[in-house]
Amino acid sequence: MRLVLVLGDQLSDNLSALRKCDKDNDIVVMAEVADEASYVPHHPKKIAFLFAAMRKFAAKLECEGWQVAYTKLDDRQNTGSITGELIRRASEHDAAGVVYTEPGEWRLIEALGDLPLKTHQLSDDRFIASHKDFEDWAEGRKALRMEYFYRDMRRKTGLLMDGDKPEGDKWNYDHENRKPAPDQVDYGGPMQFTPDDTVEEVLTLVENRFGDNFGTLRPFWFATDTGQARQHLARWLTDGLPKFGDFQDAMLNDNRFLYHAIIGLYINAGLLDPLEVCQKAEQAYKDGDAPLNAVEGFIRQIIGWREYVRGIYFREGPDYTSRNGLDHTRKLPAMYWGADTKMNCIAKSVGQTRDEAYAHHIQRLMVTGNFALLAGIDPGEVHEWYLAVYADAYEWVEAPNVIGMSQFADGGIIASKPYISSGNYIHKMSDYCGSCAYKVKDKTGENACPFNLLYWHFLDRHRDRFEANPRMGNMYRVFDRMNEDRQKTVLQEAEDFLSRMDAGRTV
Ligand code: FAD
Ligand code: DLZ
Ligand code: SF4
């Protein structure tokens, strides 16, 4: 008899550890533990989602004939860690060893590797590219650009392929996908599910144990099993996907979800299978229900970006999260935890993060990420914030997006140049600036948009690093053409802004 570990983000029928084992002899171990629930102060909605989904998955396995040793967070014997629970269950059942699918975080991989039990780790084949596939692709390349990796994934899966050519003759339709915010959104947002008894019990537990964490627990409407997640997906494919591409980068004061799929949390926990999701989107294109720019853009996020960032996380190794290529050391300001700010874009992005455990890609990259990078915040603190506050955040996917793509702290492995912008980009893509205390058109002065000031401050302090970058030379030339007094004013005002922020004043 062996133990089969199923972690909170491994809730998939086709999990390699479950496939390897035998329901008549082996015992599934699942555990809600303090260590996993507190390595960062997770958003209460994220904890509630996972615990409820874990409980339902355990019940489903039992219905299918598995014996499941499930530990609830407040069980008296709970040892508080995954390894502690495995040791306890192994002695309780006199188990010969533990079979598990590779976790998505080095911390846990190392802890399981150190268990005083016989262990057998299997690869996580819910992904399209294995570690070896990624290594083979990366081998000998000077730059690891996502676009080329993505083309290989298209060939491998056959998605949107016309023989050996891409559907429509082009691999990427992104140039059609950058429309500013629409006046009206004709999609009602994600499907919302009323909590059943299992969910209610978990909500009470989370309220009691994690009520002080940043984030609003109720109303709670996430899907918590595969059936519900598929219902949500089906509606989005019909009503949201057709305009997903057009407005992928747009942001609105009064619409938190626009045409986004809100499926990251379901795919990452194992409730939805990434390939199945992409095949359904491809079918919508084939049936004439969604245009190619939307479907290609969506499929690229999943078989391209999602697989690529995982490849980078595992290739780069456990020290990836502590990289700080730009030597940024400023503390994360309190406005990221909900303190007042006069910057409407930050207030809106953080506010919806607090309420929904969700913000879409451009809010994460070009609002909160952009600000942290321009202001020189310690990337380790930024990483822990993102890992805590989003319901879809696990280190394998969050860290490359934050440390690499957003904060340029990996020295340029993922991004060829930092994702920075002045207020102008946010103004173009959103309606945030119209209701902001700052003026996006003001480049200096007491009402100047802080992004405008910090943009030049960033470029100035990192001149040695970026001036020779062919994609950034233009920005330096614009700065160098400003007269000297203006340059001094901009840099001084940026300094003053940062000092006020560091002193805890509302900025
Ligand atoms: P949609 O916009 O509808 O996209 C569909 C799916 O594509 C997503 O569900 C996701 O599975 C995939 N996807 C899209 N972009 C990426 C990407 N860059 N990397 C990986 N998968 C992607 N995604 C996470 O899943 N977990 C994270 O912790 C996370 N942290 C991020 C931090 C930063 C700073 C940035 C810039 C991006 C981060 N992303 C993360 C990527 C992306 O923002 C989210 O996947 C997306 O916002 C989830 O919402 P959605 O399901 O509505 O996605
Ligand atoms: C994120 C999370 C949380 C909050 N709680 C648990 C838990 O109690 N038990 C569990 O098995 N998994 C949990 N997880 C998910 C793990 O942290 C995740 O498996 C690792 O970070 C690897 O991706
Ligand atoms: Fe954000 Fe600047 Fe626009 Fe205000 S003016 S919403 S700070 S970009």
Coordinates of C-alpha atoms and ligand atoms in Angstrom, one line a residue:
M1 CA 0.0 0.0 0.0
R2 CA 1.3 3.4 -1.0
L3 CA 0.2 6.9 -0.2
V4 CA -0.8 9.1 -3.2
L5 CA -0.4 12.8 -2.5
V6 CA -2.8 15.2 -4.2
L7 CA -1.9 18.9 -3.6
G8 CA -4.4 21.8 -3.6
D9 CA -3.4 22.7 -7.2
Q10 CA -3.5 19.1 -8.5
L11 CA -7.2 18.6 -8.6
S12 CA -7.3 16.8 -11.9
D13 CA -8.7 13.4 -12.8
N14 CA -5.8 12.7 -15.1
L15 CA -3.1 13.6 -12.5
S16 CA -0.1 11.4 -13.1
A17 CA 0.1 10.2 -9.5
L18 CA -3.5 9.1 -9.6
R19 CA -3.0 7.3 -12.9
K20 CA 0.1 5.5 -11.5
C21 CA -1.8 4.2 -8.4
D22 CA -4.5 1.8 -7.7
K23 CA -7.7 2.7 -5.9
D24 CA -8.1 -0.8 -4.4
N25 CA -4.8 -0.7 -2.6
D26 CA -3.4 2.8 -2.3
I27 CA -4.6 5.7 -0.2
V28 CA -5.0 9.3 -1.4
V29 CA -3.6 11.9 1.0
M30 CA -5.0 15.5 0.9
A31 CA -4.4 18.1 3.6
E32 CA -5.4 21.6 4.4
V33 CA -2.3 22.8 6.3
A34 CA -1.1 26.0 7.9
D35 CA 2.3 26.0 6.2
E36 CA 0.7 26.1 2.7
A37 CA -2.0 28.6 3.8
S38 CA 0.5 31.0 5.2
Y39 CA 3.8 31.0 3.3
V40 CA 2.4 34.4 2.1
P41 CA -0.7 36.0 3.4
H42 CA -3.0 34.6 0.7
H43 CA -6.2 36.4 -0.2
P44 CA -9.1 34.8 1.8
K45 CA -10.9 34.1 -1.5
K46 CA -7.9 32.1 -2.8
I47 CA -7.7 30.0 0.4
A48 CA -11.5 29.4 0.4
F49 CA -11.5 28.5 -3.3
L50 CA -8.8 25.9 -2.8
F51 CA -10.1 24.4 0.4
A52 CA -13.6 24.1 -1.1
A53 CA -12.3 22.6 -4.4
M54 CA -10.1 20.2 -2.4
R55 CA -13.0 19.0 -0.3
K56 CA -15.2 18.4 -3.4
F57 CA -12.4 16.7 -5.3
A58 CA -11.8 14.4 -2.3
A59 CA -15.5 13.6 -2.2
K60 CA -15.5 12.8 -5.9
L61 CA -12.5 10.5 -5.5
E62 CA -14.3 8.7 -2.7
C63 CA -17.4 8.2 -4.9
E64 CA -15.1 6.7 -7.5
G65 CA -13.9 4.1 -5.0
W66 CA -10.7 5.7 -3.7
Q67 CA -9.9 5.7 0.0
V68 CA -9.0 9.3 0.9
A69 CA -7.2 10.4 4.1
Y70 CA -8.3 14.0 4.2
T71 CA -7.1 16.5 6.8
K72 CA -9.2 19.6 7.5
L73 CA -7.4 22.7 8.7
D74 CA -8.9 22.5 12.2
D75 CA -8.5 18.8 12.7
R76 CA -6.9 18.2 16.0
Q77 CA -4.2 15.9 14.7
N78 CA -3.2 18.2 11.9
T79 CA 0.6 18.6 11.9
G80 CA 0.5 21.8 9.9
S81 CA 2.6 20.8 6.9
I82 CA 2.3 18.5 3.9
T83 CA 5.4 16.5 4.9
G84 CA 4.1 16.2 8.5
E85 CA 0.8 14.9 7.2
L86 CA 2.5 12.3 5.0
I87 CA 4.7 11.1 7.8
R88 CA 1.6 10.8 10.1
R89 CA -0.5 9.0 7.5
A90 CA 2.4 6.7 6.5
S91 CA 2.8 5.5 10.1
E92 CA -1.0 5.3 10.6
H93 CA -1.4 3.0 7.5
D94 CA 2.0 1.4 7.5
A95 CA 2.6 2.7 4.0
A96 CA 5.4 1.4 1.8
G97 CA 6.0 4.9 0.3
V98 CA 4.6 8.0 -1.3
V99 CA 3.8 8.7 -4.9
Y100 CA 3.3 12.3 -6.0
T101 CA 3.2 14.5 -9.0
E102 CA 5.9 17.2 -9.1
P103 CA 4.7 20.3 -7.2
G104 CA 4.8 23.7 -8.8
E105 CA 7.2 25.2 -6.3
W106 CA 10.8 24.5 -5.5
R107 CA 10.2 24.9 -1.8
L108 CA 7.8 21.9 -1.8
I109 CA 9.8 19.8 -4.3
E110 CA 12.8 20.1 -1.9
A111 CA 10.7 19.4 1.2
L112 CA 9.2 16.2 -0.4
G113 CA 12.7 15.2 -1.6
D114 CA 13.9 15.3 2.1
L115 CA 11.1 13.1 3.4
P116 CA 12.2 10.1 5.6
L117 CA 10.0 7.9 3.4
K118 CA 10.4 6.1 0.1
T119 CA 9.2 8.6 -2.5
H120 CA 8.4 8.5 -6.2
Q121 CA 8.0 11.8 -8.0
L122 CA 6.2 11.8 -11.4
S123 CA 6.3 14.5 -13.9
D124 CA 3.3 16.9 -14.2
D125 CA 2.0 16.0 -17.6
R126 CA -1.0 18.3 -17.5
F127 CA 1.4 20.7 -19.3
I128 CA 2.0 20.5 -23.0
A129 CA 5.8 20.9 -22.8
S130 CA 7.7 18.7 -20.5
H131 CA 10.9 20.0 -18.8
K132 CA 12.9 18.1 -21.4
D133 CA 10.9 19.7 -24.3
F134 CA 11.6 23.1 -22.9
E135 CA 15.3 22.4 -22.4
D136 CA 15.6 21.0 -25.9
W137 CA 14.0 24.1 -27.3
A138 CA 16.1 26.5 -25.1
E139 CA 19.4 24.7 -25.8
G140 CA 21.9 26.8 -27.7
R141 CA 19.6 29.8 -28.1
K142 CA 20.9 33.3 -27.4
A143 CA 17.5 34.6 -26.4
L144 CA 14.5 32.7 -25.2
R145 CA 11.7 34.5 -26.9
M146 CA 8.2 33.3 -26.3
E147 CA 7.1 33.7 -29.9
Y148 CA 9.3 31.0 -31.2
F149 CA 8.5 28.6 -28.4
Y150 CA 4.8 29.3 -29.1
R151 CA 5.1 28.3 -32.7
D152 CA 6.6 24.9 -31.6
M153 CA 3.6 24.4 -29.3
R154 CA 1.2 25.2 -32.2
R155 CA 3.0 22.5 -34.3
K156 CA 3.0 20.1 -31.4
T157 CA -0.7 20.4 -30.5
G158 CA -1.9 21.0 -34.1
L159 CA -4.0 24.0 -32.8
L160 CA -4.9 26.5 -35.5
M161 CA -2.7 24.7 -38.0
D162 CA -3.4 24.3 -41.7
G163 CA -1.0 21.4 -42.5
D164 CA 2.4 22.8 -41.5
K165 CA 1.2 26.4 -41.9
P166 CA -0.5 28.6 -39.3
E167 CA -4.2 29.2 -39.9
G168 CA -4.7 32.4 -41.9
D169 CA -1.0 32.3 -42.8
K170 CA 0.2 34.3 -39.8
W171 CA 1.3 33.0 -36.4
N172 CA 0.3 36.1 -34.4
Y173 CA -2.6 38.5 -34.8
D174 CA -1.7 40.8 -31.9
H175 CA -1.6 43.9 -34.0
E176 CA -5.4 43.7 -34.2
N177 CA -5.7 43.2 -30.4
R178 CA -4.8 46.5 -28.8
K179 CA -8.0 48.5 -29.0
P180 CA -8.6 51.1 -26.3
A181 CA -11.5 50.7 -23.8
P182 CA -14.9 50.3 -25.4
D183 CA -17.8 52.6 -24.4
Q184 CA -19.9 49.6 -23.6
V185 CA -19.2 46.0 -22.7
D186 CA -21.8 43.5 -23.9
Y187 CA -20.5 40.6 -21.8
G188 CA -21.9 40.2 -18.3
G189 CA -18.7 38.8 -16.7
P190 CA -17.8 35.5 -15.2
M191 CA -20.6 33.0 -14.2
Q192 CA -21.2 33.3 -10.4
F193 CA -22.1 30.3 -8.3
T194 CA -24.1 30.5 -5.0
P195 CA -22.1 28.8 -2.2
D196 CA -23.4 25.3 -1.3
D197 CA -23.0 23.7 2.2
T198 CA -19.4 22.7 1.5
V199 CA -18.4 26.1 0.4
E200 CA -20.3 27.8 3.3
E201 CA -18.4 25.6 5.8
V202 CA -15.1 26.6 4.3
L203 CA -16.1 30.3 4.2
T204 CA -16.7 30.2 8.0
L205 CA -13.4 28.5 8.6
V206 CA -11.5 31.0 6.4
E207 CA -13.3 34.0 8.0
N208 CA -12.2 32.8 11.5
R209 CA -8.6 31.8 10.6
F210 CA -7.7 34.3 7.8
G211 CA -10.1 37.2 8.3
D212 CA -7.3 39.6 8.9
N213 CA -5.5 38.9 5.6
F214 CA -5.8 41.5 2.8
G215 CA -8.9 40.7 0.7
T216 CA -12.7 40.5 0.9
L217 CA -14.1 37.0 1.4
R218 CA -17.8 37.6 0.6
P219 CA -19.6 37.6 -1.7
F220 CA -17.9 34.4 -2.8
W221 CA -18.9 33.2 -6.3
F222 CA -16.1 31.1 -7.7
A223 CA -16.7 27.7 -9.3
T224 CA -15.3 25.0 -7.0
D225 CA -15.5 21.9 -9.2
T226 CA -14.9 20.9 -12.8
G227 CA -18.6 20.8 -13.7
Q228 CA -19.1 24.4 -12.6
A229 CA -15.8 25.6 -14.2
R230 CA -16.9 24.0 -17.5
Q231 CA -20.3 25.8 -17.3
H232 CA -18.5 29.1 -16.8
L233 CA -16.1 28.4 -19.6
A234 CA -19.0 27.4 -22.0
R235 CA -20.7 30.7 -21.4
W236 CA -17.5 32.7 -21.9
L237 CA -16.7 30.9 -25.1
T238 CA -20.0 32.0 -26.5
D239 CA -20.3 35.5 -25.1
G240 CA -16.8 36.7 -24.1
L241 CA -14.4 35.1 -26.6
P242 CA -15.5 36.9 -29.7
K243 CA -14.2 40.3 -28.4
F244 CA -11.5 38.9 -26.1
G245 CA -8.8 39.9 -28.6
D246 CA -10.0 43.4 -29.4
F247 CA -10.2 44.6 -25.8
Q248 CA -7.5 42.4 -24.2
D249 CA -5.5 45.4 -23.1
A250 CA -8.3 47.8 -22.1
M251 CA -9.2 48.9 -18.6
L252 CA -12.3 50.5 -17.2
N253 CA -13.4 52.1 -13.9
D254 CA -16.7 50.3 -13.9
N255 CA -15.9 46.9 -15.4
R256 CA -13.5 44.6 -13.7
F257 CA -13.5 41.7 -16.1
L258 CA -14.2 43.1 -19.6
Y259 CA -13.9 40.2 -22.0
H260 CA -11.4 38.2 -20.0
A261 CA -11.9 34.5 -19.4
I262 CA -11.3 34.4 -15.6
I263 CA -10.1 30.8 -15.9
G264 CA -6.5 31.1 -14.6
L265 CA -7.6 30.0 -11.2
Y266 CA -9.5 27.0 -12.5
I267 CA -6.7 25.8 -14.9
N268 CA -4.0 26.3 -12.4
A269 CA -5.8 24.3 -9.7
G270 CA -6.5 21.5 -12.1
L271 CA -10.3 22.0 -12.6
L272 CA -9.9 22.8 -16.3
D273 CA -7.5 21.1 -18.7
P274 CA -5.5 23.7 -20.7
L275 CA -5.6 21.7 -23.9
E276 CA -9.3 21.1 -23.6
V277 CA -9.9 24.8 -23.1
C278 CA -7.9 25.6 -26.3
Q279 CA -9.6 23.0 -28.3
K280 CA -13.0 24.4 -27.4
A281 CA -11.8 27.9 -28.4
E282 CA -10.5 26.5 -31.7
Q283 CA -13.9 24.9 -32.3
A284 CA -15.6 28.3 -31.8
Y285 CA -13.4 29.6 -34.6
K286 CA -14.1 26.7 -36.9
D287 CA -17.8 27.1 -36.3
G288 CA -17.6 30.8 -37.2
D289 CA -18.5 31.9 -33.7
A290 CA -15.3 33.8 -32.9
P291 CA -12.8 35.6 -35.1
L292 CA -9.2 34.4 -35.6
N293 CA -7.6 37.4 -33.8
A294 CA -9.5 36.5 -30.6
V295 CA -9.0 32.8 -30.8
E296 CA -5.3 32.9 -31.8
G297 CA -4.6 35.5 -29.0
F298 CA -6.3 33.4 -26.4
I299 CA -4.6 30.1 -27.4
R300 CA -1.3 31.9 -27.4
Q301 CA -1.8 33.0 -23.8
I302 CA -2.3 29.3 -22.8
I303 CA 0.0 27.2 -25.0
G304 CA 2.5 30.0 -25.4
W305 CA 2.9 32.2 -22.3
R306 CA 1.6 29.8 -19.7
E307 CA 3.9 27.0 -20.9
Y308 CA 6.8 29.3 -21.6
V309 CA 6.8 30.9 -18.1
R310 CA 6.7 27.4 -16.5
G311 CA 9.7 26.4 -18.6
I312 CA 11.6 29.4 -17.4
Y313 CA 10.8 28.8 -13.7
F314 CA 12.1 25.3 -13.8
R315 CA 15.0 26.0 -16.0
E316 CA 16.2 28.9 -13.9
G317 CA 16.1 27.1 -10.6
P318 CA 15.2 27.9 -6.9
D319 CA 17.1 31.2 -6.7
Y320 CA 15.0 32.8 -9.4
T321 CA 12.7 34.5 -6.9
S322 CA 15.6 36.2 -5.1
R323 CA 17.0 37.9 -8.3
N324 CA 17.3 41.6 -8.3
G325 CA 19.0 42.6 -11.5
L326 CA 18.3 46.3 -11.1
D327 CA 19.2 46.5 -7.4
H328 CA 15.8 47.8 -6.3
T329 CA 15.4 48.1 -2.6
R330 CA 12.4 50.3 -1.8
K331 CA 9.7 48.9 0.5
L332 CA 6.3 48.1 -1.1
P333 CA 4.1 51.1 -0.2
A334 CA 1.0 50.6 1.9
M335 CA -1.3 51.5 -1.0
Y336 CA -0.7 47.9 -2.4
W337 CA -2.4 46.7 0.8
G338 CA -5.3 49.1 0.3
A339 CA -4.1 52.3 2.0
D340 CA -5.4 55.5 0.3
T341 CA -3.8 56.7 -2.9
K342 CA -4.6 59.6 -5.1
M343 CA -3.6 57.6 -8.2
N344 CA -6.9 56.4 -9.5
C345 CA -5.4 53.6 -11.7
I346 CA -3.7 52.1 -8.6
A347 CA -6.7 52.6 -6.4
K348 CA -8.9 50.8 -9.0
S349 CA -6.5 47.9 -9.7
V350 CA -5.8 47.3 -6.0
G351 CA -9.4 47.8 -5.0
Q352 CA -10.6 45.1 -7.4
T353 CA -7.8 42.9 -6.4
R354 CA -9.0 43.2 -2.8
D355 CA -12.6 42.5 -3.7
E356 CA -12.1 39.8 -6.4
A357 CA -8.6 38.3 -5.9
Y358 CA -8.4 39.2 -9.6
A359 CA -7.0 41.8 -11.9
H360 CA -6.4 41.3 -15.6
H361 CA -3.0 41.1 -17.3
I362 CA -2.6 44.8 -18.2
Q363 CA -3.6 46.0 -14.7
R364 CA -1.0 43.6 -13.3
L365 CA 1.7 44.6 -15.9
M366 CA 1.1 48.2 -16.7
V367 CA -0.5 49.6 -13.5
T368 CA 0.7 47.9 -10.3
G369 CA 3.8 46.2 -12.0
N370 CA 4.8 49.3 -14.0
F371 CA 4.5 51.5 -10.9
A372 CA 6.6 49.2 -8.7
L373 CA 9.3 49.0 -11.4
L374 CA 9.4 52.8 -12.0
A375 CA 9.5 53.4 -8.2
G376 CA 12.3 50.9 -7.6
I377 CA 10.5 48.6 -5.2
D378 CA 12.3 45.5 -4.0
P379 CA 11.3 42.7 -6.5
G380 CA 11.1 40.2 -3.7
E381 CA 8.4 42.2 -2.0
V382 CA 6.6 42.7 -5.3
H383 CA 6.8 38.9 -5.9
E384 CA 5.3 38.1 -2.5
W385 CA 2.5 40.6 -3.0
Y386 CA 1.4 39.0 -6.3
L387 CA 1.8 35.5 -5.0
A388 CA -0.5 36.4 -2.1
V389 CA -3.3 38.5 -3.7
Y390 CA -4.4 36.6 -6.8
A391 CA -6.5 33.5 -6.8
D392 CA -4.5 32.1 -9.7
A393 CA -1.1 32.6 -8.2
Y394 CA 1.4 29.8 -7.7
E395 CA 5.1 30.3 -7.8
W396 CA 5.8 28.5 -11.1
V397 CA 3.6 31.0 -13.0
E398 CA 3.6 34.1 -10.8
A399 CA 7.4 34.4 -10.4
P400 CA 8.4 34.5 -14.0
N401 CA 5.6 37.0 -14.7
V402 CA 6.7 39.2 -11.8
I403 CA 10.4 38.8 -11.4
G404 CA 11.0 38.4 -15.1
M405 CA 8.3 40.1 -17.2
S406 CA 7.2 42.8 -14.9
Q407 CA 10.2 43.8 -12.7
F408 CA 13.1 43.0 -15.1
A409 CA 14.8 41.5 -12.1
D410 CA 16.1 38.4 -14.0
G411 CA 18.3 40.7 -16.1
G412 CA 16.3 40.3 -19.3
I413 CA 15.6 36.5 -19.7
I414 CA 11.9 37.0 -20.3
A415 CA 11.7 40.6 -21.5
S416 CA 14.0 42.2 -24.0
K417 CA 13.3 45.6 -22.4
P418 CA 11.5 46.7 -19.2
Y419 CA 7.7 47.1 -19.4
I420 CA 7.6 50.8 -18.4
S421 CA 5.4 53.6 -19.5
S422 CA 4.4 57.1 -18.5
G423 CA 0.8 57.9 -17.8
N424 CA 0.1 58.2 -21.4
Y425 CA -0.3 54.4 -22.0
I426 CA -2.8 54.1 -19.1
H427 CA -4.7 57.1 -20.4
K428 CA -4.9 55.5 -23.9
M429 CA -6.1 52.1 -22.7
S430 CA -8.5 53.1 -19.9
D431 CA -10.9 55.7 -18.5
Y432 CA -8.9 55.9 -15.3
C433 CA -7.3 59.3 -15.8
G434 CA -10.5 61.2 -16.2
S435 CA -11.4 60.6 -12.6
C436 CA -7.9 60.9 -11.1
A437 CA -6.6 63.6 -8.7
Y438 CA -3.5 63.9 -10.9
K439 CA -3.4 65.2 -14.5
V440 CA -2.1 62.8 -17.0
K441 CA -1.2 65.7 -19.4
D442 CA 0.9 67.4 -16.7
K443 CA 4.5 66.5 -17.0
T444 CA 5.7 68.5 -14.0
G445 CA 4.1 70.5 -11.2
E446 CA 2.0 69.5 -8.2
N447 CA -0.7 67.8 -10.3
A448 CA 1.7 65.9 -12.6
C449 CA 0.9 62.2 -13.0
P450 CA 3.4 60.3 -10.9
F451 CA 4.0 57.9 -13.8
N452 CA 5.2 60.8 -15.9
L453 CA 7.8 61.8 -13.3
L454 CA 8.9 58.3 -12.4
Y455 CA 9.3 57.2 -16.0
W456 CA 12.2 59.7 -16.5
H457 CA 13.6 59.0 -13.0
F458 CA 13.8 55.3 -13.9
L459 CA 15.5 55.9 -17.2
D460 CA 17.9 58.4 -15.6
R461 CA 19.0 56.1 -12.8
H462 CA 19.4 53.1 -15.1
R463 CA 21.1 54.9 -18.0
D464 CA 24.2 52.7 -17.8
R465 CA 22.1 49.6 -18.1
F466 CA 19.6 50.6 -20.9
E467 CA 21.0 53.5 -23.0
A468 CA 22.6 51.1 -25.4
N469 CA 19.4 48.9 -25.7
P470 CA 18.3 49.5 -29.3
R471 CA 14.7 49.5 -28.3
M472 CA 15.3 52.2 -25.6
G473 CA 17.7 54.6 -27.3
N474 CA 14.8 56.8 -28.5
M475 CA 13.5 57.4 -25.0
Y476 CA 17.0 58.6 -23.9
R477 CA 17.1 60.9 -26.9
V478 CA 13.8 62.5 -25.9
F479 CA 15.1 63.0 -22.4
D480 CA 18.4 64.4 -23.6
R481 CA 16.6 66.9 -25.9
M482 CA 14.7 68.5 -22.9
N483 CA 16.4 71.6 -21.6
E484 CA 18.6 71.1 -18.5
D485 CA 16.3 73.0 -16.1
R486 CA 13.3 70.8 -17.1
Q487 CA 15.3 67.6 -16.7
K488 CA 16.3 68.8 -13.2
T489 CA 12.7 69.7 -12.3
V490 CA 11.4 66.3 -13.4
L491 CA 14.0 64.4 -11.5
Q492 CA 13.6 66.5 -8.4
E493 CA 9.8 66.2 -8.4
A494 CA 10.2 62.4 -8.8
E495 CA 12.5 62.3 -5.8
D496 CA 10.1 64.4 -3.8
F497 CA 7.2 62.1 -4.7
L498 CA 9.2 59.0 -3.7
S499 CA 10.2 60.7 -0.4
R500 CA 6.6 61.5 0.4
M501 CA 5.6 57.9 -0.4
D502 CA 8.4 56.5 1.7
A503 CA 7.4 58.7 4.6
G504 CA 3.9 57.1 4.5
R505 CA 2.1 60.2 3.1
T506 CA -0.9 59.6 0.8
V507 CA 0.4 60.0 -2.7
Ligands
FAD1 P1 -7.2 35.8 -19.8 O1 -6.7 37.2 -20.0 O2 -8.6 35.5 -20.2 O3 -6.2 34.8 -20.5 C1 -6.5 33.4 -20.6 C2 -5.5 32.5 -19.9 O4 -4.2 32.6 -20.5 C3 -5.2 32.8 -18.5 O5 -6.2 32.2 -17.6 C4 -3.9 32.1 -18.2 O6 -4.1 30.7 -18.0 C5 -3.2 32.3 -19.6 N1 -2.2 33.4 -19.5 C6 -2.4 34.6 -20.0 N2 -1.3 35.4 -19.8 C7 -0.4 34.6 -19.2 C8 0.9 34.8 -18.7 N3 1.6 35.9 -18.8 N4 1.5 33.7 -18.0 C9 0.8 32.6 -17.8 N5 -0.4 32.4 -18.3 C10 -1.0 33.3 -18.9 N6 -1.1 34.3 -14.3 C11 -1.4 33.3 -13.5 O7 -2.0 32.3 -13.9 N7 -0.9 33.3 -12.2 C12 -0.3 34.4 -11.7 O8 0.1 34.4 -10.5 C13 0.0 35.4 -12.6 N8 0.7 36.5 -12.1 C14 1.0 37.6 -13.0 C15 1.7 38.7 -12.6 C16 2.0 39.7 -13.4 C17 2.9 40.8 -13.0 C18 1.6 39.6 -14.8 C19 1.9 40.7 -15.7 C20 0.8 38.6 -15.2 C21 0.5 37.5 -14.4 N9 -0.2 36.4 -14.8 C22 -0.4 35.4 -13.9 C23 -0.7 36.3 -16.2 C24 -2.1 36.8 -16.4 O9 -2.2 38.2 -15.9 C25 -3.2 36.0 -15.8 O10 -3.0 34.6 -16.2 C26 -4.5 36.4 -16.2 O11 -4.7 37.8 -15.9 C27 -5.6 35.5 -15.6 O12 -6.9 36.0 -15.9 P2 -7.8 35.4 -17.0 O13 -8.0 33.9 -16.6 O14 -9.0 36.2 -17.1 O15 -6.9 35.4 -18.3
DLZ2 C1 -2.0 27.6 -2.2 C2 -2.3 26.5 -1.3 C3 -3.0 26.8 -0.1 C4 -3.4 28.1 0.3 N1 -3.3 25.8 0.8 C5 -3.0 24.5 0.5 C6 -3.2 23.4 1.4 O1 -3.7 23.6 2.5 N2 -2.9 22.2 1.0 C7 -2.4 21.9 -0.2 O2 -2.1 20.8 -0.6 N3 -2.1 22.9 -1.1 C8 -2.3 24.2 -0.8 N4 -2.0 25.2 -1.6 C9 -1.3 24.9 -2.9 C10 0.2 24.6 -2.6 O3 0.7 25.8 -2.0 C11 0.8 24.3 -4.0 O4 0.6 23.0 -4.3 C12 2.3 24.6 -4.0 O5 2.6 25.9 -3.9 C13 2.9 24.1 -5.4 O6 2.3 24.8 -6.5
SF4_3 FE1 -2.9 56.8 -13.1 FE2 -1.6 59.1 -13.8 FE3 -3.9 58.4 -15.0 FE4 -3.9 59.2 -12.5 S1 -3.3 60.4 -14.2 S2 -5.0 57.4 -13.4 S3 -1.9 58.3 -11.8 S4 -2.0 57.3 -15.1

